[in-house]
Amino acid sequence: MISERKMDTAAFKQATRVQWDSAAAGWDRHGPEIRAWLRVPTDAMLKMAGISAGQTVLDVAAGAGDQTLDIAERVGAEGAVVATDISEGILTHALGNAARAGHANVRTHPADAEDLGLEDASFDAAVCRLGLMFLPDPLAGLKEIHRVLKPGGRFCGMVFAGPDMNPCLRILMSTAMRHAGLAPRDPFQPGGLVSLGKPGLMDGLMQRAGFRSIATTRMEVAFRLPRTADYLTFIRDSAGPVLQILAPLDEAARAAAWADIAAQLDFYQVEDGWIGPNTLLLTAGRK
Ligand SMILES: C[S@@+](CC[C@H](N)C(=O)[O-])C[C@H]1O[C@@H](n2cnc3c(N)ncnc32)[C@H](O)[C@@H]1O
């Protein structure tokens, strides 16, 4: 008999898949803005994972493949990247982007990060950029990554820090939930945007998954755009979790929610642009 928890998890995963399939084109379209925002932490993540020429690298929750292309460049023609994601739709963008950039060493593999369906000890290194926090059981995901790494292989995961250090995410989620008539949720509840942001949580999970030499680096990377409206467009086009909360509302109620969100985000509009504070945690370890 399937347990109630297993059913809930299966429904959550299916909702995640649908949500990111529909946000896929938007996430891809905003690739240049995401790239500018995450340029410095992505370089740090690849360095902390020890990515180098000739390696076979696993990219978990790869999305439209922005970081996949960086990995492909670094491992070169002798190496390879396997981009996995629960959303098959978003991986078609990753594959298209890799082909356009001339990287023949990228392969996609639709898979839930908690059940990768890849061979044991088959990767030299692995990364996951802004994906682990969406897992209902991040420990299971980390154990899977550990399983497929070769002995000595390194992993680096990037997640959002807690809600106090990510006020724009806090505004987005709490306002969307209030307008949707949902009770405030514990921000650290598994599967949420900032769920892995509690200090020490990622290190503890990595340790339990079997990693050693674990270290976390905190990076402040403001999201800089010309105007509040540009950030709203990005969120409305691509932020699966927020769109999912607002989806059941009728058009007028949804418009009211977006107007409320816009008014609060306008706080970050300054003379030379919109600067949304944002803090990330990068945790690395070795098998
Ligand atoms: C914020 S996007 C990040 C995409 C990409 N890594 C980037 O930084 O541009 C989050 C990604 O996590 C994926 N995802 C969510 N839950 C997942 C799961 N259980 N297994 C694999 N991927 C998952 C989504 O489909 C989405 O592509």
PDB file of C-alpha atoms and ligand atoms in Angstrom:
ATOM      1  CA  MET A   1       0.000   0.000   0.000  1.00  0.00           C
ATOM      2  CA  ILE A   2       1.304   3.499  -0.832  1.00  0.00           C
ATOM      3  CA  SER A   3       1.607   5.653   2.315  1.00  0.00           C
ATOM      4  CA  GLU A   4      -0.124   9.032   2.575  1.00  0.00           C
ATOM      5  CA  ARG A   5       3.259  10.770   2.772  1.00  0.00           C
ATOM      6  CA  LYS A   6       4.397   9.051  -0.432  1.00  0.00           C
ATOM      7  CA  MET A   7       1.185  10.166  -2.180  1.00  0.00           C
ATOM      8  CA  ASP A   8       1.717  13.755  -0.981  1.00  0.00           C
ATOM      9  CA  THR A   9       5.297  13.690  -2.219  1.00  0.00           C
ATOM     10  CA  ALA A  10       4.263  12.285  -5.585  1.00  0.00           C
ATOM     11  CA  ALA A  11       1.616  15.029  -5.968  1.00  0.00           C
ATOM     12  CA  PHE A  12       4.150  17.698  -4.938  1.00  0.00           C
ATOM     13  CA  LYS A  13       6.665  16.433  -7.518  1.00  0.00           C
ATOM     14  CA  GLN A  14       4.025  16.350 -10.243  1.00  0.00           C
ATOM     15  CA  ALA A  15       3.020  19.929  -9.378  1.00  0.00           C
ATOM     16  CA  THR A  16       6.706  20.953  -9.485  1.00  0.00           C
ATOM     17  CA  ARG A  17       7.123  19.364 -12.913  1.00  0.00           C
ATOM     18  CA  VAL A  18       4.042  21.123 -14.306  1.00  0.00           C
ATOM     19  CA  GLN A  19       5.012  24.432 -12.692  1.00  0.00           C
ATOM     20  CA  TRP A  20       8.519  24.432 -14.222  1.00  0.00           C
ATOM     21  CA  ASP A  21       7.357  23.103 -17.585  1.00  0.00           C
ATOM     22  CA  SER A  22       5.139  26.165 -17.828  1.00  0.00           C
ATOM     23  CA  ALA A  23       7.755  28.595 -16.455  1.00  0.00           C
ATOM     24  CA  ALA A  24      10.482  27.106 -18.706  1.00  0.00           C
ATOM     25  CA  ALA A  25      10.210  29.546 -21.618  1.00  0.00           C
ATOM     26  CA  GLY A  26      10.161  32.528 -19.229  1.00  0.00           C
ATOM     27  CA  TRP A  27      13.201  31.311 -17.262  1.00  0.00           C
ATOM     28  CA  ASP A  28      15.048  30.821 -20.553  1.00  0.00           C
ATOM     29  CA  ARG A  29      13.983  34.216 -21.954  1.00  0.00           C
ATOM     30  CA  HIS A  30      15.349  35.962 -18.864  1.00  0.00           C
ATOM     31  CA  GLY A  31      18.627  34.048 -19.167  1.00  0.00           C
ATOM     32  CA  PRO A  32      20.781  37.176 -19.717  1.00  0.00           C
ATOM     33  CA  GLU A  33      19.449  38.841 -16.525  1.00  0.00           C
ATOM     34  CA  ILE A  34      19.863  35.628 -14.510  1.00  0.00           C
ATOM     35  CA  ARG A  35      23.378  35.267 -15.905  1.00  0.00           C
ATOM     36  CA  ALA A  36      24.351  38.808 -14.864  1.00  0.00           C
ATOM     37  CA  TRP A  37      22.848  38.301 -11.389  1.00  0.00           C
ATOM     38  CA  LEU A  38      24.510  34.916 -10.764  1.00  0.00           C
ATOM     39  CA  ARG A  39      27.801  35.441 -12.635  1.00  0.00           C
ATOM     40  CA  VAL A  40      30.070  35.756  -9.580  1.00  0.00           C
ATOM     41  CA  PRO A  41      28.472  33.025  -7.394  1.00  0.00           C
ATOM     42  CA  THR A  42      28.351  30.641 -10.364  1.00  0.00           C
ATOM     43  CA  ASP A  43      32.094  31.039 -10.928  1.00  0.00           C
ATOM     44  CA  ALA A  44      32.600  30.417  -7.205  1.00  0.00           C
ATOM     45  CA  MET A  45      30.359  27.316  -7.312  1.00  0.00           C
ATOM     46  CA  LEU A  46      32.282  25.808 -10.238  1.00  0.00           C
ATOM     47  CA  LYS A  47      35.574  26.492  -8.473  1.00  0.00           C
ATOM     48  CA  MET A  48      34.329  24.964  -5.204  1.00  0.00           C
ATOM     49  CA  ALA A  49      33.214  21.850  -7.139  1.00  0.00           C
ATOM     50  CA  GLY A  50      36.689  21.643  -8.676  1.00  0.00           C
ATOM     51  CA  ILE A  51      35.404  21.618 -12.267  1.00  0.00           C
ATOM     52  CA  SER A  52      38.304  21.155 -14.694  1.00  0.00           C
ATOM     53  CA  ALA A  53      39.158  19.999 -18.227  1.00  0.00           C
ATOM     54  CA  GLY A  54      38.282  16.447 -19.203  1.00  0.00           C
ATOM     55  CA  GLN A  55      35.832  15.787 -16.354  1.00  0.00           C
ATOM     56  CA  THR A  56      32.385  14.222 -16.580  1.00  0.00           C
ATOM     57  CA  VAL A  57      30.123  16.537 -14.568  1.00  0.00           C
ATOM     58  CA  LEU A  58      26.572  16.194 -13.277  1.00  0.00           C
ATOM     59  CA  ASP A  59      24.405  19.344 -13.270  1.00  0.00           C
ATOM     60  CA  VAL A  60      21.364  18.732 -11.030  1.00  0.00           C
ATOM     61  CA  ALA A  61      18.159  20.787 -11.547  1.00  0.00           C
ATOM     62  CA  ALA A  62      19.949  22.368 -14.497  1.00  0.00           C
ATOM     63  CA  GLY A  63      16.985  24.403 -15.733  1.00  0.00           C
ATOM     64  CA  ALA A  64      17.591  26.165 -19.059  1.00  0.00           C
ATOM     65  CA  GLY A  65      21.282  25.364 -18.735  1.00  0.00           C
ATOM     66  CA  ASP A  66      22.995  28.682 -18.028  1.00  0.00           C
ATOM     67  CA  GLN A  67      25.531  27.082 -15.658  1.00  0.00           C
ATOM     68  CA  THR A  68      25.595  23.935 -17.843  1.00  0.00           C
ATOM     69  CA  LEU A  69      27.178  25.968 -20.644  1.00  0.00           C
ATOM     70  CA  ASP A  70      29.851  27.291 -18.284  1.00  0.00           C
ATOM     71  CA  ILE A  71      30.642  23.722 -17.226  1.00  0.00           C
ATOM     72  CA  ALA A  72      30.725  22.547 -20.860  1.00  0.00           C
ATOM     73  CA  GLU A  73      33.225  25.295 -21.629  1.00  0.00           C
ATOM     74  CA  ARG A  74      35.455  24.339 -18.683  1.00  0.00           C
ATOM     75  CA  VAL A  75      35.471  20.561 -19.196  1.00  0.00           C
ATOM     76  CA  GLY A  76      36.106  21.014 -22.946  1.00  0.00           C
ATOM     77  CA  ALA A  77      35.693  18.523 -25.779  1.00  0.00           C
ATOM     78  CA  GLU A  78      37.360  15.728 -23.775  1.00  0.00           C
ATOM     79  CA  GLY A  79      34.829  16.138 -20.970  1.00  0.00           C
ATOM     80  CA  ALA A  80      31.039  15.900 -20.723  1.00  0.00           C
ATOM     81  CA  VAL A  81      28.104  17.406 -18.832  1.00  0.00           C
ATOM     82  CA  VAL A  82      24.874  15.629 -17.974  1.00  0.00           C
ATOM     83  CA  ALA A  83      22.134  18.190 -17.292  1.00  0.00           C
ATOM     84  CA  THR A  84      19.271  16.714 -15.269  1.00  0.00           C
ATOM     85  CA  ASP A  85      15.997  18.300 -14.218  1.00  0.00           C
ATOM     86  CA  ILE A  86      12.533  17.150 -13.175  1.00  0.00           C
ATOM     87  CA  SER A  87      11.069  19.321 -15.976  1.00  0.00           C
ATOM     88  CA  GLU A  88      11.588  17.836 -19.397  1.00  0.00           C
ATOM     89  CA  GLY A  89      10.307  21.111 -20.886  1.00  0.00           C
ATOM     90  CA  ILE A  90      13.058  23.245 -19.368  1.00  0.00           C
ATOM     91  CA  LEU A  91      15.733  20.757 -20.474  1.00  0.00           C
ATOM     92  CA  THR A  92      14.777  21.265 -24.122  1.00  0.00           C
ATOM     93  CA  HIS A  93      15.918  24.873 -23.647  1.00  0.00           C
ATOM     94  CA  ALA A  94      19.173  23.684 -22.063  1.00  0.00           C
ATOM     95  CA  LEU A  95      19.868  21.390 -25.002  1.00  0.00           C
ATOM     96  CA  GLY A  96      18.996  24.103 -27.549  1.00  0.00           C
ATOM     97  CA  ASN A  97      21.225  26.626 -25.779  1.00  0.00           C
ATOM     98  CA  ALA A  98      24.112  24.138 -25.686  1.00  0.00           C
ATOM     99  CA  ALA A  99      23.735  23.419 -29.410  1.00  0.00           C
ATOM    100  CA  ARG A 100      23.622  27.136 -30.266  1.00  0.00           C
ATOM    101  CA  ALA A 101      26.775  27.711 -28.208  1.00  0.00           C
ATOM    102  CA  GLY A 102      28.478  24.850 -30.080  1.00  0.00           C
ATOM    103  CA  HIS A 103      28.841  22.515 -27.094  1.00  0.00           C
ATOM    104  CA  ALA A 104      28.532  18.942 -28.350  1.00  0.00           C
ATOM    105  CA  ASN A 105      29.518  17.598 -24.911  1.00  0.00           C
ATOM    106  CA  VAL A 106      26.155  18.303 -23.210  1.00  0.00           C
ATOM    107  CA  ARG A 107      23.550  15.574 -22.700  1.00  0.00           C
ATOM    108  CA  THR A 108      20.205  15.984 -20.939  1.00  0.00           C
ATOM    109  CA  HIS A 109      18.561  13.436 -18.665  1.00  0.00           C
ATOM    110  CA  PRO A 110      15.092  14.206 -17.241  1.00  0.00           C
ATOM    111  CA  ALA A 111      15.150  13.003 -13.630  1.00  0.00           C
ATOM    112  CA  ASP A 112      13.986  13.800 -10.133  1.00  0.00           C
ATOM    113  CA  ALA A 113      17.057  14.785  -8.101  1.00  0.00           C
ATOM    114  CA  GLU A 114      15.936  12.362  -5.389  1.00  0.00           C
ATOM    115  CA  ASP A 115      16.059   9.478  -7.855  1.00  0.00           C
ATOM    116  CA  LEU A 116      18.587  10.269 -10.572  1.00  0.00           C
ATOM    117  CA  GLY A 117      18.536   6.920 -12.364  1.00  0.00           C
ATOM    118  CA  LEU A 118      22.252   7.243 -13.121  1.00  0.00           C
ATOM    119  CA  GLU A 119      25.073   4.788 -12.476  1.00  0.00           C
ATOM    120  CA  ASP A 120      26.960   4.643  -9.182  1.00  0.00           C
ATOM    121  CA  ALA A 121      30.328   6.425  -9.078  1.00  0.00           C
ATOM    122  CA  SER A 122      30.084   7.742 -12.649  1.00  0.00           C
ATOM    123  CA  PHE A 123      30.837  11.507 -12.219  1.00  0.00           C
ATOM    124  CA  ASP A 124      34.011  13.405 -11.382  1.00  0.00           C
ATOM    125  CA  ALA A 125      32.085  16.392  -9.972  1.00  0.00           C
ATOM    126  CA  ALA A 126      28.547  17.690  -9.502  1.00  0.00           C
ATOM    127  CA  VAL A 127      26.759  20.989  -8.974  1.00  0.00           C
ATOM    128  CA  CYS A 128      23.224  22.137  -8.256  1.00  0.00           C
ATOM    129  CA  ARG A 129      22.415  25.838  -8.727  1.00  0.00           C
ATOM    130  CA  LEU A 130      19.223  26.974  -6.987  1.00  0.00           C
ATOM    131  CA  GLY A 131      17.525  23.597  -7.087  1.00  0.00           C
ATOM    132  CA  LEU A 132      18.059  21.673  -3.832  1.00  0.00           C
ATOM    133  CA  MET A 133      15.655  23.823  -1.814  1.00  0.00           C
ATOM    134  CA  PHE A 134      12.756  22.624  -3.993  1.00  0.00           C
ATOM    135  CA  LEU A 135      13.233  19.008  -2.934  1.00  0.00           C
ATOM    136  CA  PRO A 136      10.746  17.665  -0.386  1.00  0.00           C
ATOM    137  CA  ASP A 137      13.588  15.452   0.899  1.00  0.00           C
ATOM    138  CA  PRO A 138      16.888  17.271   0.255  1.00  0.00           C
ATOM    139  CA  LEU A 139      18.814  14.618   2.197  1.00  0.00           C
ATOM    140  CA  ALA A 140      17.627  12.006  -0.307  1.00  0.00           C
ATOM    141  CA  GLY A 141      18.813  14.273  -3.152  1.00  0.00           C
ATOM    142  CA  LEU A 142      22.231  14.770  -1.552  1.00  0.00           C
ATOM    143  CA  LYS A 143      22.576  11.009  -0.994  1.00  0.00           C
ATOM    144  CA  GLU A 144      21.797  10.462  -4.689  1.00  0.00           C
ATOM    145  CA  ILE A 145      24.452  12.990  -5.728  1.00  0.00           C
ATOM    146  CA  HIS A 146      26.923  11.328  -3.340  1.00  0.00           C
ATOM    147  CA  ARG A 147      26.066   7.911  -4.808  1.00  0.00           C
ATOM    148  CA  VAL A 148      26.791   8.911  -8.407  1.00  0.00           C
ATOM    149  CA  LEU A 149      30.063  10.719  -7.612  1.00  0.00           C
ATOM    150  CA  LYS A 150      33.359   8.876  -7.944  1.00  0.00           C
ATOM    151  CA  PRO A 151      35.374   8.586  -4.706  1.00  0.00           C
ATOM    152  CA  GLY A 152      37.071  11.952  -4.133  1.00  0.00           C
ATOM    153  CA  GLY A 153      34.594  13.740  -6.427  1.00  0.00           C
ATOM    154  CA  ARG A 154      33.412  17.152  -5.300  1.00  0.00           C
ATOM    155  CA  PHE A 155      29.935  18.667  -5.150  1.00  0.00           C
ATOM    156  CA  CYS A 156      28.855  22.278  -4.675  1.00  0.00           C
ATOM    157  CA  GLY A 157      25.249  23.342  -4.167  1.00  0.00           C
ATOM    158  CA  MET A 158      23.893  26.898  -4.256  1.00  0.00           C
ATOM    159  CA  VAL A 159      20.728  27.746  -2.294  1.00  0.00           C
ATOM    160  CA  PHE A 160      19.036  30.896  -1.023  1.00  0.00           C
ATOM    161  CA  ALA A 161      19.916  32.018   2.501  1.00  0.00           C
ATOM    162  CA  GLY A 162      17.062  32.570   4.986  1.00  0.00           C
ATOM    163  CA  PRO A 163      14.107  34.970   4.524  1.00  0.00           C
ATOM    164  CA  ASP A 164      15.708  37.792   6.545  1.00  0.00           C
ATOM    165  CA  MET A 165      18.560  37.911   4.045  1.00  0.00           C
ATOM    166  CA  ASN A 166      16.242  37.645   1.038  1.00  0.00           C
ATOM    167  CA  PRO A 167      13.569  40.283   1.671  1.00  0.00           C
ATOM    168  CA  CYS A 168      12.296  40.296  -1.932  1.00  0.00           C
ATOM    169  CA  LEU A 169      11.604  36.558  -1.796  1.00  0.00           C
ATOM    170  CA  ARG A 170       9.906  37.063   1.571  1.00  0.00           C
ATOM    171  CA  ILE A 171       7.693  39.807   0.086  1.00  0.00           C
ATOM    172  CA  LEU A 172       6.826  37.702  -2.947  1.00  0.00           C
ATOM    173  CA  MET A 173       5.885  34.565  -1.033  1.00  0.00           C
ATOM    174  CA  SER A 174       4.116  36.138   1.940  1.00  0.00           C
ATOM    175  CA  THR A 175       2.092  38.562  -0.208  1.00  0.00           C
ATOM    176  CA  ALA A 176       1.108  35.879  -2.729  1.00  0.00           C
ATOM    177  CA  MET A 177       0.006  33.571   0.109  1.00  0.00           C
ATOM    178  CA  ARG A 178      -1.991  36.288   1.851  1.00  0.00           C
ATOM    179  CA  HIS A 179      -3.843  37.160  -1.373  1.00  0.00           C
ATOM    180  CA  ALA A 180      -4.468  33.460  -2.047  1.00  0.00           C
ATOM    181  CA  GLY A 181      -6.017  33.146   1.440  1.00  0.00           C
ATOM    182  CA  LEU A 182      -3.336  30.720   2.603  1.00  0.00           C
ATOM    183  CA  ALA A 183      -2.025  30.682   6.171  1.00  0.00           C
ATOM    184  CA  PRO A 184       1.583  31.864   6.588  1.00  0.00           C
ATOM    185  CA  ARG A 185       3.943  28.937   6.120  1.00  0.00           C
ATOM    186  CA  ASP A 186       7.119  28.109   8.022  1.00  0.00           C
ATOM    187  CA  PRO A 187       9.729  29.437   5.547  1.00  0.00           C
ATOM    188  CA  PHE A 188      12.002  26.501   6.446  1.00  0.00           C
ATOM    189  CA  GLN A 189       9.368  23.906   5.545  1.00  0.00           C
ATOM    190  CA  PRO A 190      10.925  21.491   2.981  1.00  0.00           C
ATOM    191  CA  GLY A 191      10.327  22.391  -0.657  1.00  0.00           C
ATOM    192  CA  GLY A 192      10.117  26.182  -0.132  1.00  0.00           C
ATOM    193  CA  LEU A 193      12.346  28.823  -1.740  1.00  0.00           C
ATOM    194  CA  VAL A 194      14.392  29.539   1.416  1.00  0.00           C
ATOM    195  CA  SER A 195      13.928  26.144   3.073  1.00  0.00           C
ATOM    196  CA  LEU A 196      17.665  25.390   3.172  1.00  0.00           C
ATOM    197  CA  GLY A 197      18.657  28.858   4.336  1.00  0.00           C
ATOM    198  CA  LYS A 198      18.909  28.102   8.067  1.00  0.00           C
ATOM    199  CA  PRO A 199      22.550  28.498   9.136  1.00  0.00           C
ATOM    200  CA  GLY A 200      24.267  25.109   9.385  1.00  0.00           C
ATOM    201  CA  LEU A 201      21.415  23.144   7.792  1.00  0.00           C
ATOM    202  CA  MET A 202      23.144  22.431   4.470  1.00  0.00           C
ATOM    203  CA  ASP A 203      26.379  21.424   6.217  1.00  0.00           C
ATOM    204  CA  GLY A 204      24.494  18.976   8.447  1.00  0.00           C
ATOM    205  CA  LEU A 205      22.609  17.435   5.515  1.00  0.00           C
ATOM    206  CA  MET A 206      25.800  17.096   3.468  1.00  0.00           C
ATOM    207  CA  GLN A 207      27.469  15.353   6.390  1.00  0.00           C
ATOM    208  CA  ARG A 208      24.537  12.949   6.801  1.00  0.00           C
ATOM    209  CA  ALA A 209      24.641  12.229   3.063  1.00  0.00           C
ATOM    210  CA  GLY A 210      28.253  11.049   3.473  1.00  0.00           C
ATOM    211  CA  PHE A 211      30.249  14.066   2.270  1.00  0.00           C
ATOM    212  CA  ARG A 212      33.429  15.194   4.020  1.00  0.00           C
ATOM    213  CA  SER A 213      35.536  18.393   3.954  1.00  0.00           C
ATOM    214  CA  ILE A 214      32.278  20.392   3.986  1.00  0.00           C
ATOM    215  CA  ALA A 215      32.339  24.191   3.880  1.00  0.00           C
ATOM    216  CA  THR A 216      29.718  26.887   3.286  1.00  0.00           C
ATOM    217  CA  THR A 217      30.366  30.337   1.830  1.00  0.00           C
ATOM    218  CA  ARG A 218      27.774  33.111   2.066  1.00  0.00           C
ATOM    219  CA  MET A 219      27.573  35.515  -0.863  1.00  0.00           C
ATOM    220  CA  GLU A 220      25.567  38.710  -1.180  1.00  0.00           C
ATOM    221  CA  VAL A 221      24.542  39.186  -4.789  1.00  0.00           C
ATOM    222  CA  ALA A 222      22.039  41.960  -5.339  1.00  0.00           C
ATOM    223  CA  PHE A 223      19.670  41.598  -8.296  1.00  0.00           C
ATOM    224  CA  ARG A 224      20.194  44.808 -10.321  1.00  0.00           C
ATOM    225  CA  LEU A 225      17.700  45.925 -12.944  1.00  0.00           C
ATOM    226  CA  PRO A 226      16.677  49.331 -14.316  1.00  0.00           C
ATOM    227  CA  ARG A 227      13.243  49.441 -12.635  1.00  0.00           C
ATOM    228  CA  THR A 228      10.954  47.602 -10.200  1.00  0.00           C
ATOM    229  CA  ALA A 229       8.765  46.738 -13.205  1.00  0.00           C
ATOM    230  CA  ASP A 230      11.656  44.781 -14.765  1.00  0.00           C
ATOM    231  CA  TYR A 231      11.966  42.574 -11.678  1.00  0.00           C
ATOM    232  CA  LEU A 232       8.201  42.052 -11.692  1.00  0.00           C
ATOM    233  CA  THR A 233       8.297  41.014 -15.349  1.00  0.00           C
ATOM    234  CA  PHE A 234      11.049  38.502 -14.542  1.00  0.00           C
ATOM    235  CA  ILE A 235       9.047  37.076 -11.626  1.00  0.00           C
ATOM    236  CA  ARG A 236       5.767  37.000 -13.551  1.00  0.00           C
ATOM    237  CA  ASP A 237       7.422  35.213 -16.481  1.00  0.00           C
ATOM    238  CA  SER A 238       9.529  32.714 -14.636  1.00  0.00           C
ATOM    239  CA  ALA A 239       9.024  32.310 -10.888  1.00  0.00           C
ATOM    240  CA  GLY A 240       7.192  28.983 -10.801  1.00  0.00           C
ATOM    241  CA  PRO A 241       6.524  28.879  -7.024  1.00  0.00           C
ATOM    242  CA  VAL A 242       4.898  32.360  -6.908  1.00  0.00           C
ATOM    243  CA  LEU A 243       2.850  31.760 -10.063  1.00  0.00           C
ATOM    244  CA  GLN A 244       1.609  28.478  -8.633  1.00  0.00           C
ATOM    245  CA  ILE A 245       0.274  30.152  -5.472  1.00  0.00           C
ATOM    246  CA  LEU A 246      -1.564  32.835  -7.478  1.00  0.00           C
ATOM    247  CA  ALA A 247      -2.873  30.489 -10.185  1.00  0.00           C
ATOM    248  CA  PRO A 248      -6.252  29.681  -8.528  1.00  0.00           C
ATOM    249  CA  LEU A 249      -7.183  33.411  -8.161  1.00  0.00           C
ATOM    250  CA  ASP A 250      -9.418  35.164 -10.680  1.00  0.00           C
ATOM    251  CA  GLU A 251      -7.899  37.866 -12.859  1.00  0.00           C
ATOM    252  CA  ALA A 252      -8.902  40.821 -10.654  1.00  0.00           C
ATOM    253  CA  ALA A 253      -7.644  39.173  -7.463  1.00  0.00           C
ATOM    254  CA  ARG A 254      -4.390  38.237  -9.188  1.00  0.00           C
ATOM    255  CA  ALA A 255      -3.922  41.813 -10.431  1.00  0.00           C
ATOM    256  CA  ALA A 256      -4.467  43.094  -6.879  1.00  0.00           C
ATOM    257  CA  ALA A 257      -1.808  40.686  -5.575  1.00  0.00           C
ATOM    258  CA  TRP A 258       0.730  41.835  -8.193  1.00  0.00           C
ATOM    259  CA  ALA A 259      -0.031  45.498  -7.430  1.00  0.00           C
ATOM    260  CA  ASP A 260       0.560  44.864  -3.711  1.00  0.00           C
ATOM    261  CA  ILE A 261       3.834  43.044  -4.476  1.00  0.00           C
ATOM    262  CA  ALA A 262       4.933  45.875  -6.809  1.00  0.00           C
ATOM    263  CA  ALA A 263       4.249  48.542  -4.180  1.00  0.00           C
ATOM    264  CA  GLN A 264       6.433  46.734  -1.639  1.00  0.00           C
ATOM    265  CA  LEU A 265       9.242  45.951  -4.077  1.00  0.00           C
ATOM    266  CA  ASP A 266       9.354  49.608  -5.083  1.00  0.00           C
ATOM    267  CA  PHE A 267      11.166  50.194  -1.770  1.00  0.00           C
ATOM    268  CA  TYR A 268      14.312  48.936  -3.554  1.00  0.00           C
ATOM    269  CA  GLN A 269      14.062  51.443  -6.427  1.00  0.00           C
ATOM    270  CA  VAL A 270      16.916  53.911  -6.051  1.00  0.00           C
ATOM    271  CA  GLU A 271      18.214  56.708  -8.231  1.00  0.00           C
ATOM    272  CA  ASP A 272      20.359  54.508 -10.454  1.00  0.00           C
ATOM    273  CA  GLY A 273      18.120  51.472 -10.691  1.00  0.00           C
ATOM    274  CA  TRP A 274      16.288  48.719  -8.846  1.00  0.00           C
ATOM    275  CA  ILE A 275      18.626  46.868  -6.431  1.00  0.00           C
ATOM    276  CA  GLY A 276      17.073  43.842  -4.732  1.00  0.00           C
ATOM    277  CA  PRO A 277      19.200  42.474  -1.876  1.00  0.00           C
ATOM    278  CA  ASN A 278      19.832  38.765  -2.200  1.00  0.00           C
ATOM    279  CA  THR A 279      22.009  36.324  -0.258  1.00  0.00           C
ATOM    280  CA  LEU A 280      23.115  32.875  -1.355  1.00  0.00           C
ATOM    281  CA  LEU A 281      24.783  29.968   0.418  1.00  0.00           C
ATOM    282  CA  LEU A 282      27.316  27.833  -1.438  1.00  0.00           C
ATOM    283  CA  THR A 283      28.083  24.523   0.253  1.00  0.00           C
ATOM    284  CA  ALA A 284      30.784  22.211  -1.032  1.00  0.00           C
ATOM    285  CA  GLY A 285      31.974  18.777   0.005  1.00  0.00           C
ATOM    286  CA  ARG A 286      33.927  15.764  -1.196  1.00  0.00           C
ATOM    287  CA  LYS A 287      32.893  12.098  -1.464  1.00  0.00           C
TER     288      LYS A 287
HETATM  289  C1  LIG B   1      15.279  28.210  -9.997  1.00  0.00           C
HETATM  290  S1  LIG B   1      15.393  26.997 -11.256  1.00  0.00           S
HETATM  291  C2  LIG B   1      17.151  26.873 -11.410  1.00  0.00           C
HETATM  292  C3  LIG B   1      17.576  26.346 -12.753  1.00  0.00           C
HETATM  293  C4  LIG B   1      19.088  26.430 -13.029  1.00  0.00           C
HETATM  294  N1  LIG B   1      19.847  25.573 -12.164  1.00  0.00           N
HETATM  295  C5  LIG B   1      19.554  27.859 -12.919  1.00  0.00           C
HETATM  296  O1  LIG B   1      20.159  28.218 -11.899  1.00  0.00           O
HETATM  297  O2  LIG B   1      19.317  28.631 -13.867  1.00  0.00           O
HETATM  298  C6  LIG B   1      14.975  25.543 -10.351  1.00  0.00           C
HETATM  299  C7  LIG B   1      14.998  24.245 -11.153  1.00  0.00           C
HETATM  300  O3  LIG B   1      14.847  23.141 -10.245  1.00  0.00           O
HETATM  301  C8  LIG B   1      14.123  22.124 -10.907  1.00  0.00           C
HETATM  302  N2  LIG B   1      13.591  21.185  -9.911  1.00  0.00           N
HETATM  303  C9  LIG B   1      12.657  21.420  -8.956  1.00  0.00           C
HETATM  304  N3  LIG B   1      12.420  20.300  -8.258  1.00  0.00           N
HETATM  305  C10 LIG B   1      13.241  19.339  -8.754  1.00  0.00           C
HETATM  306  C11 LIG B   1      13.455  17.959  -8.459  1.00  0.00           C
HETATM  307  N4  LIG B   1      12.775  17.341  -7.490  1.00  0.00           N
HETATM  308  N5  LIG B   1      14.371  17.285  -9.176  1.00  0.00           N
HETATM  309  C12 LIG B   1      15.051  17.886 -10.179  1.00  0.00           C
HETATM  310  N6  LIG B   1      14.870  19.187 -10.527  1.00  0.00           N
HETATM  311  C13 LIG B   1      13.983  19.898  -9.813  1.00  0.00           C
HETATM  312  C14 LIG B   1      13.064  22.912 -11.658  1.00  0.00           C
HETATM  313  O4  LIG B   1      12.463  22.162 -12.680  1.00  0.00           O
HETATM  314  C15 LIG B   1      13.868  24.118 -12.159  1.00  0.00           C
HETATM  315  O5  LIG B   1      14.398  23.886 -13.438  1.00  0.00           O
END
